[in-house]
C-alpha positions as a Markdown table, in Angstrom:
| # | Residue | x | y | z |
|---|---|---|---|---|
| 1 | Unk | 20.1 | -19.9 | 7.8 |
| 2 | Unk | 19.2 | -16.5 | 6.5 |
| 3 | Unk | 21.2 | -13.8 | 9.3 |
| 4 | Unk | 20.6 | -10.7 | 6.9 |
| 5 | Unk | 19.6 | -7.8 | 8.5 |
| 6 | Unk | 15.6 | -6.5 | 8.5 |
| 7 | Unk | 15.3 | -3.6 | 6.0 |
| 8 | Unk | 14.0 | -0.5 | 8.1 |
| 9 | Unk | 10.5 | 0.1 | 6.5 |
| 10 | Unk | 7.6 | 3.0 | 6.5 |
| 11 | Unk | 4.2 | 2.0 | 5.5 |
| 12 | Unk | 2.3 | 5.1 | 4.1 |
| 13 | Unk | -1.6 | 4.0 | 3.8 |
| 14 | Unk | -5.0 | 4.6 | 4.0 |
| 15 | Unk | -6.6 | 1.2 | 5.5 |
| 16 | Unk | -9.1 | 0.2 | 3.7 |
| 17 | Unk | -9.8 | -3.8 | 3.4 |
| 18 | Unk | -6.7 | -4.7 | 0.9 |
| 19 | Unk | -4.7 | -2.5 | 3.0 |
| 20 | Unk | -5.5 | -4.4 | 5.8 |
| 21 | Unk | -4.3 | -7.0 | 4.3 |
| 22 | Unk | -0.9 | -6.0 | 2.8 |
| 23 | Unk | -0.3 | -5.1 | 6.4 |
| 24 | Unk | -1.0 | -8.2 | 7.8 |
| 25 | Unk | 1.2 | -9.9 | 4.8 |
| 26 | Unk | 4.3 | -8.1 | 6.3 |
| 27 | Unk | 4.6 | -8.1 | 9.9 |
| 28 | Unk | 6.1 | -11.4 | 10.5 |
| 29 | Unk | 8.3 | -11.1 | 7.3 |
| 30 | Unk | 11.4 | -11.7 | 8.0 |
| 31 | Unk | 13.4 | -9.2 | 5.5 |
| 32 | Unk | 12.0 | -5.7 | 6.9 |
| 33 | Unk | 11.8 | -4.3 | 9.7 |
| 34 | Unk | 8.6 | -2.3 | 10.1 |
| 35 | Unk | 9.1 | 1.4 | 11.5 |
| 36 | Unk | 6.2 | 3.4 | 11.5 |
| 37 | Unk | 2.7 | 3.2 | 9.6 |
| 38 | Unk | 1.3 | 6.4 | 8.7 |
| 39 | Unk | -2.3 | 7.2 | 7.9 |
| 40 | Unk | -3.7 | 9.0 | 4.9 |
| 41 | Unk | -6.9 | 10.5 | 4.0 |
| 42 | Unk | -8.0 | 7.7 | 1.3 |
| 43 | Unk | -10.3 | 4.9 | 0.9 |
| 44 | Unk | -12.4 | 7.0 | 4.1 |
| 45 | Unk | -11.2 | 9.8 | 5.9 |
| 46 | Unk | -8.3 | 10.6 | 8.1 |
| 47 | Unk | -10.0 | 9.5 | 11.4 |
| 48 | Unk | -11.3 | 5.9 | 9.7 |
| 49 | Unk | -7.9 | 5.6 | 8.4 |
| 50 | Unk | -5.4 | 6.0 | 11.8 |
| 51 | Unk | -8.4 | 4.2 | 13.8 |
| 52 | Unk | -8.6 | 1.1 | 11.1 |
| 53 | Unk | -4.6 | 0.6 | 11.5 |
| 54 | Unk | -4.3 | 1.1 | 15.3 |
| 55 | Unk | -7.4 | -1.1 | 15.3 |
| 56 | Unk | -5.3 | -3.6 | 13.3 |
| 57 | Unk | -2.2 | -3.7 | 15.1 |
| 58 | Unk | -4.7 | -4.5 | 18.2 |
| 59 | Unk | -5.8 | -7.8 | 16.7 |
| 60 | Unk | -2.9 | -8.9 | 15.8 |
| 61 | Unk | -0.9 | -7.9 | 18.9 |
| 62 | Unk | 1.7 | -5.8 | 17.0 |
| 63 | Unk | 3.3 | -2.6 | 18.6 |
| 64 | Unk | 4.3 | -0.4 | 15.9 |
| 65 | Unk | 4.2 | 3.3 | 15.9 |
| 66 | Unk | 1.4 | 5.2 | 13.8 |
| 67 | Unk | 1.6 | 8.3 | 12.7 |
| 68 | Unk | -1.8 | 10.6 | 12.0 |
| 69 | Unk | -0.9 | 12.2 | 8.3 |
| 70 | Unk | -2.6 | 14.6 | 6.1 |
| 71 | Unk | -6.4 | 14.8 | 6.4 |
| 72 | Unk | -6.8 | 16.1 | 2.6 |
| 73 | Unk | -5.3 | 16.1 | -0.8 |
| 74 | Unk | -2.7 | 19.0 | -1.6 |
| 75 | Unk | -5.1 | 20.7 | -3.6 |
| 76 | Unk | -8.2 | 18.9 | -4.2 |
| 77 | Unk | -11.9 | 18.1 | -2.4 |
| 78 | Unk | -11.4 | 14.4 | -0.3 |
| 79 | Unk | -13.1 | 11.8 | -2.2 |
| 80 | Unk | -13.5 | 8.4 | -0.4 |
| 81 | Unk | -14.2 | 4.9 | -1.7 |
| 82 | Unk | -16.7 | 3.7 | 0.8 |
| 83 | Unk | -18.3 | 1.5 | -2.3 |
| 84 | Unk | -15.4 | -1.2 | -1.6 |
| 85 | Unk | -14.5 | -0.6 | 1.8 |
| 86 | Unk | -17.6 | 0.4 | 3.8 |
| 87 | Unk | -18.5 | 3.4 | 5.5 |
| 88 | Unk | -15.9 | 2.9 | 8.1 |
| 89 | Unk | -13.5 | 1.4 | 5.8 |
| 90 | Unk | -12.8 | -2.1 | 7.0 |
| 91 | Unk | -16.0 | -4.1 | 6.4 |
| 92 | Unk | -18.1 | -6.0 | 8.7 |
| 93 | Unk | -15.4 | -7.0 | 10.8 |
| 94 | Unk | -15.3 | -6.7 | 14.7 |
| 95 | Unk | -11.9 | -5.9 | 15.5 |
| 96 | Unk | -11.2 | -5.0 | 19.2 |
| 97 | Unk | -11.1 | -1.5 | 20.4 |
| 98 | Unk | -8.2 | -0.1 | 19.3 |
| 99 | Unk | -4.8 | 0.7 | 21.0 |
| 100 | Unk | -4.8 | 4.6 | 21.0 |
| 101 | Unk | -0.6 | 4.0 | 22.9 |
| 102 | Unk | 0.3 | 3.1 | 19.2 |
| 103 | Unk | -0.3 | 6.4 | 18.0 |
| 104 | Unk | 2.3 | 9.3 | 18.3 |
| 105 | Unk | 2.1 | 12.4 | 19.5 |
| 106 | Unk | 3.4 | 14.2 | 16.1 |
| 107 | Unk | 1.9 | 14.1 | 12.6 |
| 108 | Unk | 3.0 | 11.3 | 10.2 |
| 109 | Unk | 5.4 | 14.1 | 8.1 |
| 110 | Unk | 7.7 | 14.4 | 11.3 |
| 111 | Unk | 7.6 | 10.8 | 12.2 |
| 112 | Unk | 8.4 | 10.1 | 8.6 |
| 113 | Unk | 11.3 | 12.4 | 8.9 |
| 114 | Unk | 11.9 | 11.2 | 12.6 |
| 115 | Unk | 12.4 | 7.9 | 11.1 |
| 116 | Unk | 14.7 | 8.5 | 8.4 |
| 117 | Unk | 17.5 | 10.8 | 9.7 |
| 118 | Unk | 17.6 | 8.4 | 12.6 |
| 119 | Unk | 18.5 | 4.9 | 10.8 |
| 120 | Unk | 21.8 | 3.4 | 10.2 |
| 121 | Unk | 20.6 | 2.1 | 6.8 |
| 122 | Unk | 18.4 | 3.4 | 3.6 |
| 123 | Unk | 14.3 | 2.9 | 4.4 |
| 124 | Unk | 12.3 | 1.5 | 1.7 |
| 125 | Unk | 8.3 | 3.4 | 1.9 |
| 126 | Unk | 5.8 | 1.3 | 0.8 |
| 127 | Unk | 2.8 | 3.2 | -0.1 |
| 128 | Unk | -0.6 | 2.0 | -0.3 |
| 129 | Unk | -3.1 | 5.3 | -0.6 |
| 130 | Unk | -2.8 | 8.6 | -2.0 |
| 131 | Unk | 0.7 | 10.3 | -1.6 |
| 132 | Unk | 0.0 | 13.6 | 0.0 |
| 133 | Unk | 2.4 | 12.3 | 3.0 |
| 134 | Unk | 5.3 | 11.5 | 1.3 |
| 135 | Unk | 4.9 | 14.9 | -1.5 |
| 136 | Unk | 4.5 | 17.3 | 1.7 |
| 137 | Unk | 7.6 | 15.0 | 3.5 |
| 138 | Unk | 9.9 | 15.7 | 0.6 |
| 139 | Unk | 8.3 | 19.3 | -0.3 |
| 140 | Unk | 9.3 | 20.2 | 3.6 |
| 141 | Unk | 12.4 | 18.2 | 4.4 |
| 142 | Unk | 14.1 | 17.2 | 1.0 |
| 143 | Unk | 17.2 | 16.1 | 3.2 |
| 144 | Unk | 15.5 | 13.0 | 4.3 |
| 145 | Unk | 15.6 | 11.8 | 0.5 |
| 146 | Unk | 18.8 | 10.9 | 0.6 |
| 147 | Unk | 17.9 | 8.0 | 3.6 |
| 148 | Unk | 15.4 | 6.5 | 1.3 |
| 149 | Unk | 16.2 | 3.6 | -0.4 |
| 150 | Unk | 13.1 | 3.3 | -2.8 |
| 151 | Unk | 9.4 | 3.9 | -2.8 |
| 152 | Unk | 7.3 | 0.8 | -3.6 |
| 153 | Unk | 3.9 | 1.8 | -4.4 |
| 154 | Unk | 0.6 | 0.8 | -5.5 |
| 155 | Unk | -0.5 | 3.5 | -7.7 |
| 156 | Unk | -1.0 | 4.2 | -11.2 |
| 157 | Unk | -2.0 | 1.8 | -14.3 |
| 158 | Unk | -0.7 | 1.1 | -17.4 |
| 159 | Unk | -3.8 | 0.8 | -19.3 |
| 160 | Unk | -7.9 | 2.0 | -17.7 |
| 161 | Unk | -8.6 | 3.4 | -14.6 |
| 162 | Unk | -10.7 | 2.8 | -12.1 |
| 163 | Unk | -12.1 | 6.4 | -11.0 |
| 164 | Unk | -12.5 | 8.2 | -14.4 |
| 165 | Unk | -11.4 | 6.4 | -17.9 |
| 166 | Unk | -7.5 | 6.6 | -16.9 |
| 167 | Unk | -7.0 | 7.6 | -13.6 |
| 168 | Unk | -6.3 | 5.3 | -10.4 |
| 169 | Unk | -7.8 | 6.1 | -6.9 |
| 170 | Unk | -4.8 | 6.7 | -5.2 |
| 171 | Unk | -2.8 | 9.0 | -7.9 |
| 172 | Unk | -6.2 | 10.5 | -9.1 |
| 173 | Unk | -7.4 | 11.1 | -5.3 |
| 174 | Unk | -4.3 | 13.7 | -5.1 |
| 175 | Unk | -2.5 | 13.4 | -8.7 |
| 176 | Unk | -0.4 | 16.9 | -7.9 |
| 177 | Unk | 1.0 | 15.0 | -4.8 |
| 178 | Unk | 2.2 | 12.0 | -7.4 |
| 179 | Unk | 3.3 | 14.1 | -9.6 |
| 180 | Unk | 5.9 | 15.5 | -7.2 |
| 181 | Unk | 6.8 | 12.0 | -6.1 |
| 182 | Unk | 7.6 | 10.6 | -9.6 |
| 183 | Unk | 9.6 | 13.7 | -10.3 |
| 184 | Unk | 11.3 | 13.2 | -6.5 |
| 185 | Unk | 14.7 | 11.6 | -8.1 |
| 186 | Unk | 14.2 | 8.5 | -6.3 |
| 187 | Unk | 14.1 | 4.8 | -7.4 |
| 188 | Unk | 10.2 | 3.8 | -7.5 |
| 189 | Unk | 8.5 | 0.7 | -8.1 |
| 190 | Unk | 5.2 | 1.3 | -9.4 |
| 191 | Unk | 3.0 | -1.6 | -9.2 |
| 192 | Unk | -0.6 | -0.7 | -10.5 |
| 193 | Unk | -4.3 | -1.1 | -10.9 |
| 194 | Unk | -4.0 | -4.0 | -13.8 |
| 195 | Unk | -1.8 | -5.6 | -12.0 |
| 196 | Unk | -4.0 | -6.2 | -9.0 |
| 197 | Unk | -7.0 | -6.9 | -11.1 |
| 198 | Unk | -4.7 | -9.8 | -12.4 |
| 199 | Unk | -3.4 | -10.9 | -9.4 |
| 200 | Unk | -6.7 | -12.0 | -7.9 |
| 201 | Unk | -7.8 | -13.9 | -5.4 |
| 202 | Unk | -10.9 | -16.8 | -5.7 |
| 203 | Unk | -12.9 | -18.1 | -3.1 |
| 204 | Unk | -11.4 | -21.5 | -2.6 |
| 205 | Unk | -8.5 | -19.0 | -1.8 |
| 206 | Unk | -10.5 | -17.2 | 0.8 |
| 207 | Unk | -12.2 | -21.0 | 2.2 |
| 208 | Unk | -8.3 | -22.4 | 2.5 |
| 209 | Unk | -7.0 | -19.4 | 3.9 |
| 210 | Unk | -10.1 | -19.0 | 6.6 |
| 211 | Unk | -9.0 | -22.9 | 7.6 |
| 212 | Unk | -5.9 | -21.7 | 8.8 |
| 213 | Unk | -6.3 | -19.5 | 12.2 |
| 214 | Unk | -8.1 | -16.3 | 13.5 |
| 215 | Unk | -5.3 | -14.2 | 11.4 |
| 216 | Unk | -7.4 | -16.1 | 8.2 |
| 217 | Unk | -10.6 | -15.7 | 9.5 |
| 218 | Unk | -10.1 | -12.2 | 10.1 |
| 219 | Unk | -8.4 | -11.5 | 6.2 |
| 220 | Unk | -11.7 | -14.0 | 4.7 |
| 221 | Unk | -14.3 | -11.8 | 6.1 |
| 222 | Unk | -12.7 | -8.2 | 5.3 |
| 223 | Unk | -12.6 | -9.7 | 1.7 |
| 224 | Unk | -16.5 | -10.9 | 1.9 |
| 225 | Unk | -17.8 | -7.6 | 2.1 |
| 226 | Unk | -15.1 | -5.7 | -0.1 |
| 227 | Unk | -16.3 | -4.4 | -3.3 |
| 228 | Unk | -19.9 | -5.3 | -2.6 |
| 229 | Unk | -19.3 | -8.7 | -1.7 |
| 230 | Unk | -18.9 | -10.5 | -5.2 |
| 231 | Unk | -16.6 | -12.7 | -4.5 |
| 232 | Unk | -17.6 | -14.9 | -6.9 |
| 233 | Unk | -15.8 | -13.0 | -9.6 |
| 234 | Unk | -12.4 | -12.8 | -8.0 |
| 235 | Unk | -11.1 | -10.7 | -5.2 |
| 236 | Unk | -9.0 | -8.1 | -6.8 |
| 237 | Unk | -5.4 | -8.0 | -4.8 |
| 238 | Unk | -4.6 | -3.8 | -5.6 |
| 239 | Unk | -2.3 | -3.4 | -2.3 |
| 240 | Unk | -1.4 | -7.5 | -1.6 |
| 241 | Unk | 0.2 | -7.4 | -4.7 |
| 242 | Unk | 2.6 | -4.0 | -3.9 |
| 243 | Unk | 3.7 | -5.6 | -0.6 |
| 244 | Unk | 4.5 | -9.0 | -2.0 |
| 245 | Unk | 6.3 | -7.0 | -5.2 |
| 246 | Unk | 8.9 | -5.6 | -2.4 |
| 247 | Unk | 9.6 | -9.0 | -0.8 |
| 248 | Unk | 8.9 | -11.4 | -3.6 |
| 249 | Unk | 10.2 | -9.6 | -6.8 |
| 250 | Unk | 10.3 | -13.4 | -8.3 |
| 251 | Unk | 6.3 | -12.8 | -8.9 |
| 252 | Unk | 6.3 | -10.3 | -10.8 |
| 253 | Unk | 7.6 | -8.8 | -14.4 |
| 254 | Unk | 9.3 | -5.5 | -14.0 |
| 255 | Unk | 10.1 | -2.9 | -17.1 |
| 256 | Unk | 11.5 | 0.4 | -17.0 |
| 257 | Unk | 10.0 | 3.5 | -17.9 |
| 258 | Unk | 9.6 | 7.0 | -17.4 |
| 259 | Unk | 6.4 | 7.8 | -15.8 |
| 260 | Unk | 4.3 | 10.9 | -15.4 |
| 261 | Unk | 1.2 | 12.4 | -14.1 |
| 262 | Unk | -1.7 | 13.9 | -15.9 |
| 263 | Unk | -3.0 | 17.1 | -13.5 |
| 264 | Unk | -4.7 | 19.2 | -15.9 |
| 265 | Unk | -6.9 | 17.5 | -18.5 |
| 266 | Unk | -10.4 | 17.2 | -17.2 |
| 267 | Unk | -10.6 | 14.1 | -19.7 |
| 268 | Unk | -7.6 | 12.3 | -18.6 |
| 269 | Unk | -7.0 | 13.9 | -15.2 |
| 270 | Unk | -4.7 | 11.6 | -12.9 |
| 271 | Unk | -3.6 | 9.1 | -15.9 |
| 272 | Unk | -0.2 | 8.0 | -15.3 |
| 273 | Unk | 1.0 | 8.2 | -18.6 |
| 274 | Unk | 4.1 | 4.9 | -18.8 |
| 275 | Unk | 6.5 | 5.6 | -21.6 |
| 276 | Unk | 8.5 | 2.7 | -22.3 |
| 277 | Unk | 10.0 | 3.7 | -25.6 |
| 278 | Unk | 11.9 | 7.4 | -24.6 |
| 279 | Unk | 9.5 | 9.4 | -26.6 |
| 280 | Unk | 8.4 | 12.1 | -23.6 |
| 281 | Unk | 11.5 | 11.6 | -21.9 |
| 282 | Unk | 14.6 | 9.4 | -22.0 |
| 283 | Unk | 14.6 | 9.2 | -18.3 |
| 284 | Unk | 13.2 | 5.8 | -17.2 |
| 285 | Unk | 12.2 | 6.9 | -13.5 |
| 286 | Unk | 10.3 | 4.1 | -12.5 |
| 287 | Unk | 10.6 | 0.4 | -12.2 |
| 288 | Unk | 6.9 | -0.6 | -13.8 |
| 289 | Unk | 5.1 | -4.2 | -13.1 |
| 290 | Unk | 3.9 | -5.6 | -16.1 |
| 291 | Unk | 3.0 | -8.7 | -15.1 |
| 292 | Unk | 2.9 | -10.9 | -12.2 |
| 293 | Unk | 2.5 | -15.1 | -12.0 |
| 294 | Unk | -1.3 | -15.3 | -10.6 |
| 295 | Unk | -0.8 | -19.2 | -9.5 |
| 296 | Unk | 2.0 | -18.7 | -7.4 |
| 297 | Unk | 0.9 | -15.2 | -6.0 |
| 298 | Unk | -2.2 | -16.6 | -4.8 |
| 299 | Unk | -0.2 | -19.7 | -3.1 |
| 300 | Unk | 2.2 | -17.4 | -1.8 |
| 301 | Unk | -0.7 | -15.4 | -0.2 |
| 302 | Unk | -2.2 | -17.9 | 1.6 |
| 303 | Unk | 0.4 | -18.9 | 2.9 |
| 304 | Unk | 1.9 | -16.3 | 4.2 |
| 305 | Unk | -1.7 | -15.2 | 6.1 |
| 306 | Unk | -1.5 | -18.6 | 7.5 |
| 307 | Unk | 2.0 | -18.3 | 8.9 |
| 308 | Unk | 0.7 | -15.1 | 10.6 |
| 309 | Unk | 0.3 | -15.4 | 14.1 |
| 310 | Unk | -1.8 | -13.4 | 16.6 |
| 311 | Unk | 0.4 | -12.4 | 19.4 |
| 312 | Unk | -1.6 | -12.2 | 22.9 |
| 313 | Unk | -1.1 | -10.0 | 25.5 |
């Protein structure tokens, strides 16, 4: 019998379908103990964002603490991806009205803070939208870094982009915010955009996993309408596969690296540029995923949204 401590956890995100989902992977998990999620101008704005995860927590009868954060990048315009996620960010769903209790009266920076000077242990933040939070935590309160125990994110790619040639949504949405994390000194796990266009999901996936309860039903039809529907070509796993890379590291191939941010170059602008080999810098400040094992990540999602259960009150 496993009698290890839960690992206090913060969930920075912007929910978002695959958010949703990454979410929903993690609250019964046994190995962390889940804190506070925090909300993040993203996939839709700040409103869509906090209302989509208290709206979240509702269904599935959780009562964790979420925290409103930053409404806009540090320096840029917003810019939403309602494409994938719908105008209101969670598809076609119909989630119950949410629980407004959940939400706290301060702003996710001081509940981020609040959280970390306050546990016995390190907290591991896993991030799953843009990092504005986490840059204006460690920008305000750089004490708190020494209470983190690493940042797992899902940010960055080692190869093409997805919103201009290089850059990924989340680290081009706000790439000056990213920027400041990757240079924050702290241990990061950067799993990126290739890596959840590998890890993909097919709709046998979504039929077996829509079998198994409402928890599956719910996950099946945020994934119908995400990215336009077309499931027929895979549904791509971008924020599943983070979450599961911080409590099934067996998945997934990891390589060190030093890693940096592109915040200038019109051409290039929010690349994360992933240098294996020392030649910008010998200091390998990230732990990269280069490759994860797509049989057993799909089995391993489905079966952990089918062990979900929806608590009642």
């Amino acid at each position: 019998m496993n009698t290890q401590k839960p690992k206090p956890l913060i969930i920075d995100t912007d929910p978002g379908i695959d958010d949703a989902a990454a979410i929903t992977l993690l609250v019964d998990e046994p190995s962390v103990d889940i804190k506070l999620i925090a909300s993040v101008s993203g996939n839709v704005g700040i409103g869509h964002t906090t209302n989509n995860a208290l709206k979240l927590l509702t269904f599935l009868g959780r009562r964790i603490p979420v925290a409103k954060g930053a409404v806009a990048p540090l320096m840029r315009e917003n810019r939403f991806a309602t494409e994938a996620h719908g105008k209101g960010g969670m598809g076609m769903f119909d989630f119950p009205e949410p629980d407004t209790s959940l939400l706290t009266a301060n702003n996710a920076v001081l509940e981020e803070r609040r959280v970390l000077m306050e546990s016995e242990e390190p907290v591991t933040i896993l991030t799953l939208g843009p990092l504005t939070n986490i840059a204006l935590l460690f920008a305000t309160f750089p004490e708190v870094k020494e209470h983190v125990e690493r940042i797992v994110m899902m940010g960055g790619s080692t190869s093409r982009g997805n919103i201009g040639v290089y850059g990924e949504f989340n680290v081009s949405v706000d790439p000056e915010a990213a920027k400041m994390v990757f240079r924050s000194g702290l241990p990061i796990t950067m799993v990126g955009l290739d890596i959840g266009r590998k890890a993909h999901l097919v709709v046998d996936d979504l039929e077996r996993m829509e079998e198994t309860g409402e928890v599956g039903v719910m996950i099946g039809a945020l994934f119908r309408s995400y990215d336009g529907g077309h499931i027929e070509n895979g549904i791509k796993m971008y924020d599943p596969s983070a979450a599961l890379a911080m409590v099934e590291p067996d998945l997934f191939t990891m390589r060190d690296a030093f890693v940096d941010v592109e915040i200038s170059s019109p051409l290039t602008l929010g690349a994360t540029v992933v240098d294996y080999d020392g030649i910008i810098s010998s200091n390998r400040n990230v732990s990269v995923c280069v490759d994860v094992d797509v049989d057993r990540f799909r089995t391993r999602f489905v079966e952990r949204i089918a062990s979900v259960e929806r608590e009642q009150k």
